[in-house]
Amino acid sequence: MSEALKELTSEKIERSIELDDRAEIAKQSTGVMEKLIDDFKVFLQNRVFRYSSRANDTQREEMFGTAMLAFYEAVQKYDASKGHFFTFVNRVVCERLIDFNRKAFRSERYTVSLEEVNDEQVVAQSTAIAEVSLKAYEAKSSHEELMDEIEQFKVELSLWGLTMSSLVDQSPKHSRLREEYRKVIAMIVETPDIIQTIQLKRYFPVKAIAQISGLPQKKLERARSFILASLIIRMGDYSYLSEYVSDRR
């Protein structure tokens, strides 16, 4: 990794941690909250711009107000033990804007009134078009949110000296091994002391994990990257990525 890239990654990490602290303080301090909102205005405007391609000026103003309210609520509900603030607030704001668009999309663009159109075939065709268009919009929104999650996930991996490429290289290739490590991950999630060590001390307690899982320490060390990455997702606010580490088959 180049020095410039190392420096950039370090800055991103520091910004994430500093932002987490500011969000926690903002719950109790009006001044800090106002400064945080001011710092995030451009971010909120960008999110509104992303989801307002179908909106008129009045709707855009309403969407910005919706985004501001979502941001304030995100600060009040933020829990630093569950991940970085940016990941959480981005998700809350985007979900609220998507809900806004769904309502506008249904009620203003594609809803056909039976009082205005008596032809049942036209009504059926219009309804079908509305459903297809809504699904296409939701698919596009989901893809953009997934990309945001991946970018934040990269930052959290870097806190452990990991990258996406190293994660791919070091992850277990056989389904039997992956299943075995998933069981270990489930045990870790249910063990508060180990979770606290990982989150607060940023340390992989292989000996303690070996004790609760019954697996050899060397075997756990080989799966360190896979286990940590899975825990980052499970303990953070990663709605899309969490599907990849779910216990369900």
XYZ file of C-alpha atoms in Angstrom:
249
model
C 0.000 0.000 0.000
C 1.365 3.441 -0.943
C 2.077 6.064 1.730
C -0.566 8.345 0.218
C -3.190 5.599 0.400
C -2.205 4.734 3.975
C -2.581 8.389 4.944
C -5.984 8.630 3.261
C -7.219 5.479 4.993
C -5.968 6.768 8.359
C -7.804 10.061 7.857
C -11.046 8.221 7.044
C -10.731 6.120 10.193
C -10.024 9.143 12.383
C -12.968 11.028 10.910
C -15.289 8.076 11.568
C -14.244 7.765 15.210
C -14.384 11.529 15.818
C -17.827 11.676 14.228
C -19.082 8.866 16.466
C -18.028 10.863 19.537
C -19.642 14.060 18.273
C -22.925 12.249 17.595
C -22.990 10.905 21.153
C -22.304 14.366 22.626
C -24.926 15.976 20.361
C -27.673 14.058 22.165
C -27.067 16.234 25.233
C -25.719 19.448 23.673
C -27.826 21.746 21.510
C -24.709 23.568 20.320
C -22.980 20.395 19.183
C -26.194 19.218 17.521
C -26.546 22.483 15.576
C -22.916 22.285 14.418
C -23.356 18.633 13.413
C -26.482 19.453 11.405
C -24.671 22.349 9.729
C -21.739 20.085 8.820
C -24.115 17.521 7.340
C -26.213 19.922 5.231
C -24.261 19.191 2.062
C -24.540 15.459 2.741
C -28.314 15.788 3.197
C -28.631 17.882 0.035
C -26.719 15.230 -1.909
C -29.000 12.490 -0.624
C -32.073 14.516 -1.574
C -30.589 15.115 -5.031
C -30.009 11.375 -5.451
C -33.652 10.535 -4.745
C -35.394 13.554 -6.296
C -35.089 12.957 -10.037
C -38.881 12.616 -10.287
C -39.673 15.429 -7.829
C -40.717 19.041 -8.400
C -39.324 21.992 -6.432
C -41.985 21.770 -3.724
C -41.344 18.065 -3.242
C -37.590 18.659 -3.039
C -38.140 21.154 -0.231
C -40.332 18.617 1.548
C -37.683 15.933 0.998
C -34.969 18.117 2.497
C -37.167 18.718 5.546
C -37.719 14.960 5.756
C -33.960 14.354 5.544
C -33.269 16.920 8.287
C -35.822 15.321 10.600
C -34.409 11.852 9.865
C -30.914 13.117 10.671
C -32.031 14.541 14.016
C -33.817 11.299 14.919
C -30.747 9.280 13.890
C -28.577 11.249 16.319
C -31.044 10.604 19.154
C -31.167 6.856 18.433
C -27.494 6.328 17.625
C -25.663 3.633 19.618
C -21.882 3.712 19.125
C -21.544 0.087 20.247
C -23.394 -1.008 17.098
C -21.216 0.708 14.515
C -20.135 4.059 13.063
C -22.516 7.012 13.026
C -22.101 7.710 9.323
C -23.284 4.204 8.392
C -26.302 4.558 10.663
C -27.346 8.070 9.671
C -26.870 7.332 5.971
C -29.201 4.370 6.260
C -31.864 6.234 8.252
C -31.891 9.217 5.875
C -31.955 7.080 2.715
C -34.743 4.879 4.028
C -36.842 7.929 4.934
C -36.321 9.470 1.483
C -37.184 6.179 -0.202
C -40.420 6.038 1.818
C -41.189 9.609 0.747
C -40.658 8.688 -2.912
C -42.703 5.505 -2.690
C -45.713 7.476 -1.476
C -45.262 10.159 -4.143
C -44.587 7.538 -6.803
C -47.808 5.688 -6.048
C -50.136 8.622 -5.411
C -48.988 11.155 -8.012
C -47.400 9.393 -10.958
C -49.092 6.062 -11.481
C -52.321 5.859 -9.474
C -55.305 5.610 -11.801
C -58.654 6.720 -10.454
C -61.601 4.458 -11.287
C -63.771 7.563 -11.341
C -61.654 9.032 -14.155
C -61.109 5.830 -16.164
C -63.920 3.345 -16.629
C -62.052 1.014 -18.976
C -61.008 -1.930 -16.776
C -58.297 -2.985 -19.245
C -56.678 0.468 -19.098
C -56.811 0.392 -15.302
C -55.178 -3.052 -15.231
C -52.436 -1.993 -17.649
C -51.723 1.185 -15.682
C -51.546 -0.770 -12.439
C -49.100 -3.238 -13.993
C -46.912 -0.383 -15.255
C -46.934 1.156 -11.776
C -45.799 -2.096 -10.170
C -42.987 -2.662 -12.672
C -41.794 0.952 -12.390
C -41.850 0.837 -8.588
C -39.847 -2.399 -8.521
C -37.263 -0.882 -10.876
C -36.966 2.201 -8.677
C -36.590 0.123 -5.511
C -33.936 -2.068 -7.145
C -31.906 1.011 -8.107
C -32.206 2.453 -4.597
C -31.172 -0.837 -3.021
C -28.100 -1.024 -5.227
C -27.002 2.485 -4.215
C -27.473 1.702 -0.515
C -25.460 -1.507 -0.904
C -22.601 0.497 -2.455
C -22.668 2.866 0.542
C -22.523 -0.081 2.931
C -19.544 -1.572 1.089
C -17.604 1.702 1.309
C -18.189 1.944 5.065
C -17.347 -1.742 5.469
C -13.976 -1.100 3.811
C -13.241 1.601 6.389
C -14.112 -0.717 9.291
C -11.984 -3.510 7.816
C -9.042 -1.106 7.621
C -9.262 -0.611 11.406
C -8.096 -4.226 11.649
C -5.531 -3.958 8.856
C -7.795 -5.841 6.468
C -8.874 -5.154 2.894
C -11.587 -6.625 0.713
C -9.014 -8.471 -1.387
C -7.250 -9.946 1.665
C -10.620 -11.003 3.045
C -11.413 -12.899 -0.149
C -7.991 -14.574 -0.130
C -8.173 -15.607 3.536
C -11.821 -16.693 3.762
C -12.529 -20.451 4.018
C -13.234 -21.959 0.602
C -15.095 -25.100 1.692
C -18.715 -24.934 2.823
C -18.037 -27.276 5.766
C -15.423 -24.910 7.164
C -17.598 -21.849 6.626
C -20.425 -23.576 8.471
C -18.078 -24.420 11.338
C -16.867 -20.831 11.628
C -20.406 -19.464 11.426
C -21.218 -21.471 14.532
C -18.192 -19.922 16.230
C -19.384 -16.454 15.219
C -22.829 -17.184 16.689
C -21.159 -18.210 19.981
C -19.094 -15.017 20.042
C -22.181 -12.846 19.498
C -23.752 -14.482 22.552
C -20.658 -13.837 24.712
C -20.653 -10.163 25.888
C -17.120 -10.248 27.344
C -15.594 -11.292 24.025
C -17.701 -8.798 22.061
C -16.582 -6.008 24.406
C -12.933 -6.990 23.989
C -13.264 -6.925 20.206
C -15.173 -3.641 20.066
C -13.417 -1.589 22.728
C -9.892 -3.006 22.804
C -9.815 -3.866 19.101
C -8.221 -7.183 19.953
C -9.004 -10.694 18.684
C -9.108 -12.858 21.871
C -8.285 -16.164 20.223
C -7.733 -18.000 23.523
C -11.168 -17.038 24.884
C -12.813 -17.922 21.572
C -11.079 -21.314 21.603
C -12.472 -21.961 25.066
C -16.106 -21.332 24.119
C -15.906 -23.032 20.714
C -13.648 -25.979 21.419
C -11.621 -25.293 18.281
C -7.784 -25.125 18.302
C -6.290 -21.634 18.493
C -4.272 -22.200 15.292
C -7.438 -23.056 13.382
C -9.156 -19.921 14.677
C -6.148 -17.762 13.756
C -6.410 -18.996 10.175
C -10.017 -17.809 10.095
C -9.345 -14.535 11.914
C -10.177 -12.330 8.908
C -13.389 -14.199 8.104
C -14.575 -14.144 11.726
C -13.771 -10.457 12.237
C -15.402 -9.390 8.981
C -18.545 -11.349 9.842
C -18.656 -9.783 13.315
C -18.213 -6.262 11.905
C -21.284 -6.814 9.754
C -23.363 -8.491 12.447
C -22.538 -5.872 15.096
C -22.889 -2.920 12.740
C -25.715 -1.355 10.750
C -25.340 -3.367 7.544
C -28.810 -4.401 6.417
C -27.717 -5.599 2.965
C -24.353 -7.140 3.820
C -25.896 -8.938 6.797
C -27.623 -11.282 4.352
C -24.203 -12.739 3.541
C -23.437 -13.671 7.157
C -26.918 -14.787 8.182
C -27.299 -18.064 10.055
C -30.065 -18.989 7.653
C -29.243 -21.124 4.625
